[in-house]
GROMACS .gro file of N, CA and C in nm:
model
  531
    1MET      N    1  -4.576   2.703   2.642
    1MET     CA    2  -4.604   2.589   2.724
    1MET      C    3  -4.547   2.614   2.863
    2ASN      N    4  -4.617   2.571   2.960
    2ASN     CA    5  -4.579   2.589   3.099
    2ASN      C    6  -4.466   2.491   3.134
    3PRO      N    7  -4.356   2.537   3.202
    3PRO     CA    8  -4.245   2.448   3.236
    3PRO      C    9  -4.289   2.334   3.328
    4GLN      N   10  -4.389   2.357   3.412
    4GLN     CA   11  -4.437   2.252   3.502
    4GLN      C   12  -4.498   2.136   3.421
    5VAL      N   13  -4.572   2.172   3.318
    5VAL     CA   14  -4.639   2.070   3.237
    5VAL      C   15  -4.537   1.988   3.159
    6SER      N   16  -4.434   2.056   3.103
    6SER     CA   17  -4.336   1.983   3.022
    6SER      C   18  -4.257   1.883   3.107
    7LYS      N   19  -4.234   1.914   3.234
    7LYS     CA   20  -4.163   1.821   3.321
    7LYS      C   21  -4.247   1.696   3.347
    8THR      N   22  -4.373   1.712   3.368
    8THR     CA   23  -4.458   1.598   3.399
    8THR      C   24  -4.488   1.516   3.275
    9CYS      N   25  -4.484   1.577   3.155
    9CYS     CA   26  -4.510   1.504   3.032
    9CYS      C   27  -4.393   1.415   2.992
   10LYS      N   28  -4.271   1.452   3.035
   10LYS     CA   29  -4.154   1.372   3.002
   10LYS      C   30  -4.162   1.239   3.074
   11ILE      N   31  -4.133   1.135   3.001
   11ILE     CA   32  -4.130   1.003   3.062
   11ILE      C   33  -3.992   0.985   3.124
   12GLN      N   34  -3.990   0.956   3.251
   12GLN     CA   35  -3.864   0.935   3.321
   12GLN      C   36  -3.808   0.798   3.282
   13LYS      N   37  -3.684   0.798   3.234
   13LYS     CA   38  -3.620   0.672   3.198
   13LYS      C   39  -3.576   0.604   3.327
   14LYS      N   40  -3.616   0.481   3.341
   14LYS     CA   41  -3.586   0.405   3.460
   14LYS      C   42  -3.447   0.344   3.448
   15ARG      N   43  -3.366   0.362   3.552
   15ARG     CA   44  -3.233   0.303   3.553
   15ARG      C   45  -3.245   0.153   3.578
   16LEU      N   46  -3.165   0.075   3.506
   16LEU     CA   47  -3.173  -0.071   3.517
   16LEU      C   48  -3.098  -0.119   3.641
   17SER      N   49  -3.153  -0.218   3.705
   17SER     CA   50  -3.087  -0.278   3.822
   17SER      C   51  -2.977  -0.375   3.775
   18GLN      N   52  -2.896  -0.421   3.868
   18GLN     CA   53  -2.790  -0.516   3.833
   18GLN      C   54  -2.848  -0.646   3.780
   19GLU      N   55  -2.956  -0.690   3.837
   19GLU     CA   56  -3.021  -0.813   3.791
   19GLU      C   57  -3.073  -0.797   3.649
   20GLN      N   58  -3.132  -0.680   3.619
   20GLN     CA   59  -3.183  -0.655   3.484
   20GLN      C   60  -3.067  -0.651   3.383
   21VAL      N   61  -2.959  -0.585   3.422
   21VAL     CA   62  -2.842  -0.578   3.333
   21VAL      C   63  -2.784  -0.718   3.311
   22ARG      N   64  -2.779  -0.800   3.415
   22ARG     CA   65  -2.729  -0.936   3.402
   22ARG      C   66  -2.814  -1.015   3.303
   23LEU      N   67  -2.945  -1.000   3.311
   23LEU     CA   68  -3.035  -1.069   3.218
   23LEU      C   69  -3.015  -1.018   3.074
   24LEU      N   70  -2.999  -0.885   3.059
   24LEU     CA   71  -2.974  -0.829   2.926
   24LEU      C   72  -2.840  -0.878   2.870
   25GLU      N   73  -2.738  -0.884   2.955
   25GLU     CA   74  -2.607  -0.935   2.912
   25GLU      C   75  -2.619  -1.079   2.863
   26ALA      N   76  -2.692  -1.161   2.938
   26ALA     CA   77  -2.711  -1.300   2.898
   26ALA      C   78  -2.786  -1.307   2.765
   27SER      N   79  -2.885  -1.223   2.749
   27SER     CA   80  -2.959  -1.219   2.623
   27SER      C   81  -2.868  -1.176   2.508
   28PHE      N   82  -2.783  -1.077   2.535
   28PHE     CA   83  -2.690  -1.028   2.432
   28PHE      C   84  -2.590  -1.136   2.393
   29ASP      N   85  -2.542  -1.211   2.492
   29ASP     CA   86  -2.447  -1.318   2.464
   29ASP      C   87  -2.508  -1.427   2.377
   30SER      N   88  -2.637  -1.450   2.393
   30SER     CA   89  -2.702  -1.554   2.313
   30SER      C   90  -2.731  -1.508   2.171
   31GLY      N   91  -2.741  -1.378   2.149
   31GLY     CA   92  -2.765  -1.326   2.014
   31GLY      C   93  -2.742  -1.177   2.010
   32LYS      N   94  -2.656  -1.133   1.918
   32LYS     CA   95  -2.620  -0.990   1.911
   32LYS      C   96  -2.734  -0.906   1.853
   33LYS      N   97  -2.813  -0.966   1.765
   33LYS     CA   98  -2.926  -0.893   1.707
   33LYS      C   99  -3.050  -0.915   1.793
   34LEU      N  100  -3.127  -0.812   1.808
   34LEU     CA  101  -3.247  -0.818   1.892
   34LEU      C  102  -3.370  -0.826   1.802
   35GLU      N  103  -3.433  -0.940   1.801
   35GLU     CA  104  -3.556  -0.960   1.724
   35GLU      C  105  -3.672  -0.894   1.799
   36PRO      N  106  -3.774  -0.846   1.726
   36PRO     CA  107  -3.887  -0.778   1.793
   36PRO      C  108  -3.955  -0.862   1.901
   37GLU      N  109  -3.974  -0.991   1.875
   37GLU     CA  110  -4.041  -1.075   1.976
   37GLU      C  111  -3.958  -1.081   2.103
   38ARG      N  112  -3.826  -1.097   2.085
   38ARG     CA  113  -3.739  -1.104   2.201
   38ARG      C  114  -3.735  -0.972   2.277
   39LYS      N  115  -3.739  -0.862   2.203
   39LYS     CA  116  -3.740  -0.729   2.265
   39LYS      C  117  -3.863  -0.713   2.354
   40PHE      N  118  -3.980  -0.749   2.302
   40PHE     CA  119  -4.104  -0.736   2.381
   40PHE      C  120  -4.105  -0.831   2.500
   41GLN      N  121  -4.051  -0.951   2.480
   41GLN     CA  122  -4.044  -1.047   2.590
   41GLN      C  123  -3.953  -0.994   2.702
   42LEU      N  124  -3.837  -0.940   2.665
   42LEU     CA  125  -3.746  -0.884   2.764
   42LEU      C  126  -3.809  -0.764   2.835
   43ALA      N  127  -3.878  -0.680   2.759
   43ALA     CA  128  -3.943  -0.563   2.818
   43ALA      C  129  -4.047  -0.607   2.921
   44ARG      N  130  -4.124  -0.710   2.888
   44ARG     CA  131  -4.223  -0.762   2.984
   44ARG      C  132  -4.154  -0.820   3.107
   45ASP      N  133  -4.049  -0.901   3.083
   45ASP     CA  134  -3.979  -0.966   3.194
   45ASP      C  135  -3.911  -0.866   3.287
   46LEU      N  136  -3.857  -0.759   3.229
   46LEU     CA  137  -3.782  -0.663   3.310
   46LEU      C  138  -3.867  -0.545   3.358
   47GLY      N  139  -3.983  -0.528   3.300
   47GLY     CA  140  -4.071  -0.418   3.340
   47GLY      C  141  -4.023  -0.282   3.293
   48VAL      N  142  -3.961  -0.277   3.177
   48VAL     CA  143  -3.915  -0.151   3.119
   48VAL      C  144  -3.970  -0.139   2.977
   49PRO      N  145  -3.973  -0.018   2.922
   49PRO     CA  146  -4.025   0.000   2.786
   49PRO      C  147  -3.938  -0.072   2.682
   50PRO      N  148  -4.001  -0.126   2.579
   50PRO     CA  149  -3.926  -0.195   2.472
   50PRO      C  150  -3.819  -0.105   2.408
   51ARG      N  151  -3.849   0.023   2.400
   51ARG     CA  152  -3.752   0.117   2.341
   51ARG      C  153  -3.623   0.119   2.423
   52GLN      N  154  -3.635   0.113   2.555
   52GLN     CA  155  -3.516   0.113   2.640
   52GLN      C  156  -3.433  -0.015   2.617
   53ILE      N  157  -3.501  -0.126   2.597
   53ILE     CA  158  -3.433  -0.252   2.567
   53ILE      C  159  -3.359  -0.240   2.434
   54ALA      N  160  -3.425  -0.183   2.333
   54ALA     CA  161  -3.364  -0.168   2.201
   54ALA      C  162  -3.242  -0.077   2.208
   55ILE      N  163  -3.252   0.032   2.281
   55ILE     CA  164  -3.139   0.126   2.293
   55ILE      C  165  -3.024   0.060   2.368
   56TRP      N  166  -3.057  -0.015   2.475
   56TRP     CA  167  -2.952  -0.083   2.551
   56TRP      C  168  -2.876  -0.179   2.459
   57HIS      N  169  -2.950  -0.258   2.378
   57HIS     CA  170  -2.888  -0.353   2.285
   57HIS      C  171  -2.804  -0.280   2.179
   58GLN      N  172  -2.855  -0.169   2.130
   58GLN     CA  173  -2.782  -0.092   2.029
   58GLN      C  174  -2.650  -0.040   2.088
   59ASN      N  175  -2.655   0.014   2.208
   59ASN     CA  176  -2.534   0.065   2.273
   59ASN      C  177  -2.436  -0.048   2.304
   60LYS      N  178  -2.489  -0.161   2.351
   60LYS     CA  179  -2.405  -0.275   2.383
   60LYS      C  180  -2.336  -0.328   2.258
   61ARG      N  181  -2.409  -0.334   2.147
   61ARG     CA  182  -2.352  -0.379   2.020
   61ARG      C  183  -2.238  -0.286   1.976
   62ALA      N  184  -2.257  -0.156   1.992
   62ALA     CA  185  -2.153  -0.059   1.955
   62ALA      C  186  -2.030  -0.077   2.043
   63ARG      N  187  -2.049  -0.095   2.174
   63ARG     CA  188  -1.935  -0.117   2.264
   63ARG      C  189  -1.865  -0.248   2.231
   64TRP      N  190  -1.943  -0.353   2.203
   64TRP     CA  191  -1.888  -0.484   2.169
   64TRP      C  192  -1.805  -0.476   2.041
   65LYS      N  193  -1.857  -0.407   1.940
   65LYS     CA  194  -1.786  -0.394   1.813
   65LYS      C  195  -1.656  -0.316   1.832
   66SER      N  196  -1.663  -0.209   1.908
   66SER     CA  197  -1.544  -0.128   1.935
   66SER      C  198  -1.439  -0.212   2.007
   67HIS      N  199  -1.482  -0.287   2.106
   67HIS     CA  200  -1.391  -0.372   2.182
   67HIS      C  201  -1.329  -0.480   2.093
   68SER      N  202  -1.409  -0.542   2.008
   68SER     CA  203  -1.356  -0.647   1.920
   68SER      C  204  -1.259  -0.587   1.818
   69LEU      N  205  -1.283  -0.464   1.772
   69LEU     CA  206  -1.188  -0.398   1.681
   69LEU      C  207  -1.056  -0.370   1.751
   70GLU      N  208  -1.063  -0.330   1.878
   70GLU     CA  209  -0.941  -0.307   1.956
   70GLU      C  210  -0.862  -0.437   1.971
   71LEU      N  211  -0.932  -0.546   1.999
   71LEU     CA  212  -0.865  -0.676   2.012
   71LEU      C  213  -0.802  -0.718   1.879
   72ASP      N  214  -0.876  -0.700   1.770
   72ASP     CA  215  -0.822  -0.734   1.638
   72ASP      C  216  -0.699  -0.650   1.606
   73HIS      N  217  -0.706  -0.521   1.639
   73HIS     CA  218  -0.592  -0.432   1.614
   73HIS      C  219  -0.471  -0.478   1.696
   74GLY      N  220  -0.495  -0.514   1.821
   74GLY     CA  221  -0.386  -0.562   1.906
   74GLY      C  222  -0.323  -0.689   1.851
   75ALA      N  223  -0.406  -0.781   1.805
   75ALA     CA  224  -0.354  -0.906   1.749
   75ALA      C  225  -0.275  -0.879   1.620
   76MET      N  226  -0.327  -0.790   1.537
   76MET     CA  227  -0.256  -0.756   1.413
   76MET      C  228  -0.124  -0.685   1.444
   77GLN      N  229  -0.123  -0.601   1.548
   77GLN     CA  230  -0.001  -0.531   1.586
   77GLN      C  231   0.104  -0.631   1.633
   78LEU      N  232   0.061  -0.732   1.709
   78LEU     CA  233   0.154  -0.837   1.754
   78LEU      C  234   0.211  -0.914   1.635
   79ARG      N  235   0.126  -0.947   1.537
   79ARG     CA  236   0.173  -1.018   1.419
   79ARG      C  237   0.270  -0.931   1.338
   80LEU      N  238   0.240  -0.801   1.329
   80LEU     CA  239   0.329  -0.710   1.257
   80LEU      C  240   0.464  -0.702   1.327
   81ASP      N  241   0.462  -0.687   1.459
   81ASP     CA  242   0.587  -0.681   1.534
   81ASP      C  243   0.669  -0.808   1.515
   82ALA      N  244   0.602  -0.923   1.518
   82ALA     CA  245   0.671  -1.051   1.498
   82ALA      C  246   0.730  -1.058   1.357
   83ALA      N  247   0.654  -1.013   1.258
   83ALA     CA  248   0.702  -1.016   1.120
   83ALA      C  249   0.822  -0.923   1.102
   84LEU      N  250   0.817  -0.806   1.166
   84LEU     CA  251   0.929  -0.713   1.156
   84LEU      C  252   1.053  -0.769   1.226
   85ALA      N  253   1.034  -0.834   1.340
   85ALA     CA  254   1.146  -0.896   1.409
   85ALA      C  255   1.206  -1.007   1.322
   86GLU      N  256   1.120  -1.087   1.260
   86GLU     CA  257   1.168  -1.193   1.172
   86GLU      C  258   1.243  -1.134   1.053
   87LYS      N  259   1.192  -1.023   1.000
   87LYS     CA  260   1.259  -0.956   0.888
   87LYS      C  261   1.398  -0.910   0.929
   88ARG      N  262   1.410  -0.851   1.048
   88ARG     CA  263   1.542  -0.807   1.096
   88ARG      C  264   1.637  -0.926   1.110
   89GLU      N  265   1.586  -1.036   1.164
   89GLU     CA  266   1.669  -1.156   1.179
   89GLU      C  267   1.714  -1.210   1.043
   90LEU      N  268   1.622  -1.211   0.947
   90LEU     CA  269   1.656  -1.258   0.813
   90LEU      C  270   1.759  -1.166   0.747
   91GLU      N  271   1.745  -1.035   0.770
   91GLU     CA  272   1.842  -0.941   0.714
   91GLU      C  273   1.981  -0.965   0.774
   92LYS      N  274   1.985  -0.994   0.905
   92LYS     CA  275   2.114  -1.027   0.968
   92LYS      C  276   2.172  -1.153   0.905
   93GLU      N  277   2.085  -1.253   0.887
   93GLU     CA  278   2.129  -1.379   0.829
   93GLU      C  279   2.181  -1.358   0.687
   94VAL      N  280   2.113  -1.275   0.610
   94VAL     CA  281   2.157  -1.246   0.473
   94VAL      C  282   2.294  -1.179   0.478
   95GLY      N  283   2.313  -1.087   0.570
   95GLY     CA  284   2.443  -1.022   0.585
   95GLY      C  285   2.553  -1.122   0.618
   96LEU      N  286   2.523  -1.213   0.711
   96LEU     CA  287   2.621  -1.316   0.747
   96LEU      C  288   2.650  -1.407   0.629
   97LEU      N  289   2.546  -1.446   0.556
   97LEU     CA  290   2.565  -1.532   0.440
   97LEU      C  291   2.645  -1.461   0.330
   98ARG      N  292   2.622  -1.333   0.314
   98ARG     CA  293   2.700  -1.258   0.213
   98ARG      C  294   2.846  -1.251   0.253
   99SER      N  295   2.872  -1.228   0.383
   99SER     CA  296   3.012  -1.224   0.425
   99SER      C  297   3.075  -1.363   0.412
  100GLU      N  298   2.999  -1.467   0.440
  100GLU     CA  299   3.049  -1.604   0.422
  100GLU      C  300   3.076  -1.632   0.274
  101LEU      N  301   2.990  -1.583   0.187
  101LEU     CA  302   3.010  -1.599   0.044
  101LEU      C  303   3.136  -1.527  -0.001
  102ARG      N  304   3.156  -1.405   0.050
  102ARG     CA  305   3.278  -1.331   0.015
  102ARG      C  306   3.402  -1.408   0.062
  103ARG      N  307   3.393  -1.463   0.183
  103ARG     CA  308   3.505  -1.541   0.236
  103ARG      C  309   3.530  -1.663   0.147
  104ALA      N  310   3.423  -1.731   0.108
  104ALA     CA  311   3.438  -1.848   0.021
  104ALA      C  312   3.496  -1.809  -0.114
  105GLN      N  313   3.453  -1.695  -0.168
  105GLN     CA  314   3.506  -1.648  -0.295
  105GLN      C  315   3.655  -1.619  -0.284
  106ASP      N  316   3.692  -1.554  -0.173
  106ASP     CA  317   3.834  -1.523  -0.153
  106ASP      C  318   3.916  -1.651  -0.139
  107MET      N  319   3.863  -1.747  -0.062
  107MET     CA  320   3.935  -1.873  -0.043
  107MET      C  321   3.946  -1.949  -0.175
  108LEU      N  322   3.841  -1.946  -0.252
  108LEU     CA  323   3.842  -2.015  -0.381
  108LEU      C  324   3.941  -1.948  -0.474
  109GLY      N  325   3.943  -1.816  -0.473
  109GLY     CA  326   4.039  -1.742  -0.556
  109GLY      C  327   4.181  -1.772  -0.514
  110ALA      N  328   4.204  -1.780  -0.383
  110ALA     CA  329   4.338  -1.811  -0.334
  110ALA      C  330   4.376  -1.954  -0.369
  111ALA      N  331   4.282  -2.047  -0.361
  111ALA     CA  332   4.310  -2.187  -0.393
  111ALA      C  333   4.345  -2.203  -0.540
  112ARG      N  334   4.289  -2.118  -0.624
  112ARG     CA  335   4.317  -2.125  -0.767
  112ARG      C  336   4.444  -2.052  -0.804
  113GLY      N  337   4.497  -1.973  -0.716
  113GLY     CA  338   4.617  -1.898  -0.746
  113GLY      C  339   4.588  -1.761  -0.803
  114GLY      N  340   4.464  -1.721  -0.807
  114GLY     CA  341   4.428  -1.586  -0.848
  114GLY      C  342   4.433  -1.564  -0.998
  115GLY      N  343   4.488  -1.651  -1.077
  115GLY     CA  344   4.499  -1.628  -1.221
  115GLY      C  345   4.399  -1.712  -1.296
  116GLY      N  346   4.422  -1.728  -1.426
  116GLY     CA  347   4.337  -1.816  -1.502
  116GLY      C  348   4.290  -1.756  -1.630
  117GLY      N  349   4.322  -1.633  -1.658
  117GLY     CA  350   4.291  -1.575  -1.787
  117GLY      C  351   4.150  -1.521  -1.801
  118GLY      N  352   4.064  -1.535  -1.707
  118GLY     CA  353   3.929  -1.481  -1.718
  118GLY      C  354   3.902  -1.386  -1.603
  119PRO      N  355   3.777  -1.348  -1.589
  119PRO     CA  356   3.744  -1.262  -1.477
  119PRO      C  357   3.766  -1.336  -1.346
  120PRO      N  358   3.797  -1.265  -1.238
  120PRO     CA  359   3.820  -1.331  -1.110
  120PRO      C  360   3.696  -1.409  -1.067
  121VAL      N  361   3.719  -1.517  -0.992
  121VAL     CA  362   3.611  -1.603  -0.946
  121VAL      C  363   3.510  -1.522  -0.865
  122SER      N  364   3.559  -1.430  -0.780
  122SER     CA  365   3.466  -1.355  -0.696
  122SER      C  366   3.370  -1.273  -0.778
  123SER      N  367   3.414  -1.216  -0.891
  123SER     CA  368   3.320  -1.139  -0.972
  123SER      C  369   3.223  -1.232  -1.043
  124GLN      N  370   3.267  -1.354  -1.078
  124GLN     CA  371   3.177  -1.449  -1.139
  124GLN      C  372   3.069  -1.492  -1.041
  125LEU      N  373   3.109  -1.520  -0.917
  125LEU     CA  374   3.013  -1.563  -0.817
  125LEU      C  375   2.917  -1.452  -0.782
  126SER      N  376   2.970  -1.331  -0.760
  126SER     CA  377   2.879  -1.225  -0.718
  126SER      C  378   2.783  -1.186  -0.828
  127SER      N  379   2.824  -1.202  -0.954
  127SER     CA  380   2.731  -1.165  -1.061
  127SER      C  381   2.611  -1.258  -1.066
  128CYS      N  382   2.629  -1.384  -1.027
  128CYS     CA  383   2.517  -1.476  -1.033
  128CYS      C  384   2.438  -1.479  -0.903
  129CYS      N  385   2.496  -1.432  -0.795
  129CYS     CA  386   2.429  -1.439  -0.665
  129CYS      C  387   2.373  -1.305  -0.621
  130ASP      N  388   2.395  -1.204  -0.701
  130ASP     CA  389   2.350  -1.071  -0.664
  130ASP      C  390   2.198  -1.063  -0.666
  131GLU      N  391   2.140  -0.996  -0.567
  131GLU     CA  392   1.994  -0.983  -0.559
  131GLU      C  393   1.938  -0.902  -0.675
  132THR      N  394   2.011  -0.799  -0.715
  132THR     CA  395   1.953  -0.703  -0.808
  132THR      C  396   1.970  -0.739  -0.952
  133GLY      N  397   2.048  -0.841  -0.983
  133GLY     CA  398   2.063  -0.856  -1.124
  133GLY      C  399   2.082  -0.995  -1.173
  134GLY      N  400   2.198  -1.041  -1.159
  134GLY     CA  401   2.256  -1.149  -1.231
  134GLY      C  402   2.178  -1.273  -1.260
  135GLY      N  403   2.131  -1.346  -1.163
  135GLY     CA  404   2.093  -1.485  -1.180
  135GLY      C  405   1.992  -1.515  -1.287
  136GLY      N  406   1.894  -1.436  -1.308
  136GLY     CA  407   1.794  -1.464  -1.409
  136GLY      C  408   1.708  -1.583  -1.376
  137GLY      N  409   1.712  -1.630  -1.253
  137GLY     CA  410   1.626  -1.739  -1.211
  137GLY      C  411   1.679  -1.876  -1.245
  138SER      N  412   1.804  -1.887  -1.294
  138SER     CA  413   1.859  -2.017  -1.329
  138SER      C  414   1.882  -2.100  -1.204
  139SER      N  415   1.870  -2.232  -1.218
  139SER     CA  416   1.885  -2.318  -1.101
  139SER      C  417   2.029  -2.362  -1.083
  140SER      N  418   2.116  -2.333  -1.174
  140SER     CA  419   2.253  -2.380  -1.164
  140SER      C  420   2.351  -2.264  -1.167
  141LEU      N  421   2.443  -2.265  -1.071
  141LEU     CA  422   2.545  -2.161  -1.066
  141LEU      C  423   2.633  -2.168  -1.190
  142ASN      N  424   2.664  -2.289  -1.232
  142ASN     CA  425   2.749  -2.306  -1.351
  142ASN      C  426   2.684  -2.246  -1.475
  143GLU      N  427   2.553  -2.262  -1.491
  143GLU     CA  428   2.484  -2.205  -1.607
  143GLU      C  429   2.490  -2.053  -1.603
  144ASP      N  430   2.474  -1.995  -1.483
  144ASP     CA  431   2.476  -1.849  -1.470
  144ASP      C  432   2.612  -1.792  -1.506
  145VAL      N  433   2.717  -1.855  -1.454
  145VAL     CA  434   2.851  -1.804  -1.475
  145VAL      C  435   2.901  -1.842  -1.613
  146GLY      N  436   2.860  -1.958  -1.661
  146GLY     CA  437   2.897  -2.000  -1.794
  146GLY      C  438   3.038  -2.058  -1.801
  147CYS      N  439   3.085  -2.119  -1.695
  147CYS     CA  440   3.222  -2.170  -1.697
  147CYS      C  441   3.231  -2.299  -1.616
  148SER      N  442   3.151  -2.394  -1.647
  148SER     CA  443   3.146  -2.516  -1.567
  148SER      C  444   3.278  -2.590  -1.563
  149ALA      N  445   3.362  -2.577  -1.663
  149ALA     CA  446   3.489  -2.649  -1.665
  149ALA      C  447   3.589  -2.591  -1.564
  150ASN      N  448   3.570  -2.465  -1.522
  150ASN     CA  449   3.666  -2.399  -1.434
  150ASN      C  450   3.641  -2.424  -1.286
  151TRP      N  451   3.532  -2.484  -1.249
  151TRP     CA  452   3.500  -2.500  -1.107
  151TRP      C  453   3.573  -2.622  -1.052
  152PRO      N  454   3.621  -2.612  -0.927
  152PRO     CA  455   3.684  -2.730  -0.865
  152PRO      C  456   3.576  -2.830  -0.830
  153ASN      N  457   3.617  -2.952  -0.800
  153ASN     CA  458   3.515  -3.050  -0.763
  153ASN      C  459   3.459  -3.016  -0.625
  154VAL      N  460   3.350  -3.080  -0.590
  154VAL     CA  461   3.276  -3.047  -0.469
  154VAL      C  462   3.359  -3.072  -0.345
  155GLU      N  463   3.439  -3.180  -0.345
  155GLU     CA  464   3.521  -3.211  -0.229
  155GLU      C  465   3.622  -3.101  -0.200
  156GLU      N  466   3.684  -3.051  -0.307
  156GLU     CA  467   3.783  -2.944  -0.290
  156GLU      C  468   3.717  -2.817  -0.236
  157LEU      N  469   3.601  -2.782  -0.291
  157LEU     CA  470   3.531  -2.661  -0.247
  157LEU      C  471   3.488  -2.675  -0.102
  158TYR      N  472   3.434  -2.792  -0.067
  158TYR     CA  473   3.390  -2.815   0.072
  158TYR      C  474   3.508  -2.809   0.167
  159ALA      N  475   3.618  -2.873   0.130
  159ALA     CA  476   3.736  -2.873   0.214
  159ALA      C  477   3.789  -2.731   0.231
  160CYS      N  478   3.783  -2.653   0.126
  160CYS     CA  479   3.829  -2.515   0.131
  160CYS      C  480   3.743  -2.431   0.225
  161LEU      N  481   3.610  -2.448   0.213
  161LEU     CA  482   3.518  -2.369   0.296
  161LEU      C  483   3.522  -2.411   0.442
  162MET      N  484   3.537  -2.539   0.466
  162MET     CA  485   3.531  -2.589   0.603
  162MET      C  486   3.671  -2.599   0.666
  163ALA      N  487   3.771  -2.558   0.594
  163ALA     CA  488   3.910  -2.560   0.641
  163ALA      C  489   3.951  -2.702   0.679
  164LYS      N  490   3.910  -2.801   0.598
  164LYS     CA  491   3.949  -2.940   0.618
  164LYS      C  492   4.032  -2.983   0.498
  165PRO      N  493   4.127  -3.068   0.520
  165PRO     CA  494   4.196  -3.125   0.403
  165PRO      C  495   4.100  -3.217   0.328
  166VAL      N  496   4.119  -3.230   0.200
  166VAL     CA  497   4.032  -3.313   0.118
  166VAL      C  498   4.029  -3.456   0.169
  167SER      N  499   4.137  -3.503   0.227
  167SER     CA  500   4.142  -3.640   0.277
  167SER      C  501   4.046  -3.664   0.392
  168GLU      N  502   4.005  -3.558   0.465
  168GLU     CA  503   3.912  -3.574   0.578
  168GLU      C  504   3.766  -3.578   0.534
  169VAL      N  505   3.738  -3.540   0.412
  169VAL     CA  506   3.602  -3.543   0.361
  169VAL      C  507   3.567  -3.687   0.333
  170VAL      N  508   3.477  -3.744   0.415
  170VAL     CA  509   3.449  -3.886   0.409
  170VAL      C  510   3.353  -3.920   0.296
  171ASN      N  511   3.236  -3.859   0.299
  171ASN     CA  512   3.139  -3.891   0.195
  171ASN      C  513   3.046  -3.773   0.173
  172GLU      N  514   2.959  -3.788   0.076
  172GLU     CA  515   2.870  -3.679   0.036
  172GLU      C  516   2.780  -3.632   0.150
  173ARG      N  517   2.748  -3.722   0.242
  173ARG     CA  518   2.661  -3.687   0.354
  173ARG      C  519   2.721  -3.575   0.439
  174ASP      N  520   2.854  -3.566   0.443
  174ASP     CA  521   2.921  -3.461   0.521
  174ASP      C  522   2.888  -3.321   0.470
  175TYR      N  523   2.852  -3.310   0.344
  175TYR     CA  524   2.825  -3.177   0.287
  175TYR      C  525   2.699  -3.115   0.344
  176TRP      N  526   2.606  -3.192   0.387
  176TRP     CA  527   2.475  -3.142   0.427
  176TRP      C  528   2.454  -3.147   0.575
  177VAL      N  529   2.556  -3.120   0.650
  177VAL     CA  530   2.549  -3.126   0.795
  177VAL      C  531   2.463  -3.017   0.850
   0.00000   0.00000   0.00000
């Protein structure tokens, strides 16, 4: 085949003007899928082959999908970062609560005089509050430890933890400050 003939047989693809692109964008915004009737109508209105309209819509859909995936990924990354930050904060809080529990166990042991003929209070408390083992899902600390008669009353425990004399504990509402 002659190179001159092949050049003239090729259909030159017409570049779209800004106005044509604006109309195609508006059409794309109204519907992502291109129905055949709409494709032919746009081709007539813009003066370009229907195939060019179909290809433009196909490319635009691919760019739109890629962009929306990037946005979704960004949003998910933000949620992940927030969840990880919350996890770190909760881990800090758990550490503080564990140290507070140890302090309360020590204070309770000191208030009892350290004796009593059984295992130390701190080992009883830690066995029921430990993450990896003890509690068994029971709702009561006394049930877990199995020594309800040995616990001081709530006022004494609260006064011990808050470093207040029992006489300053006014009423039950003070416990839930």
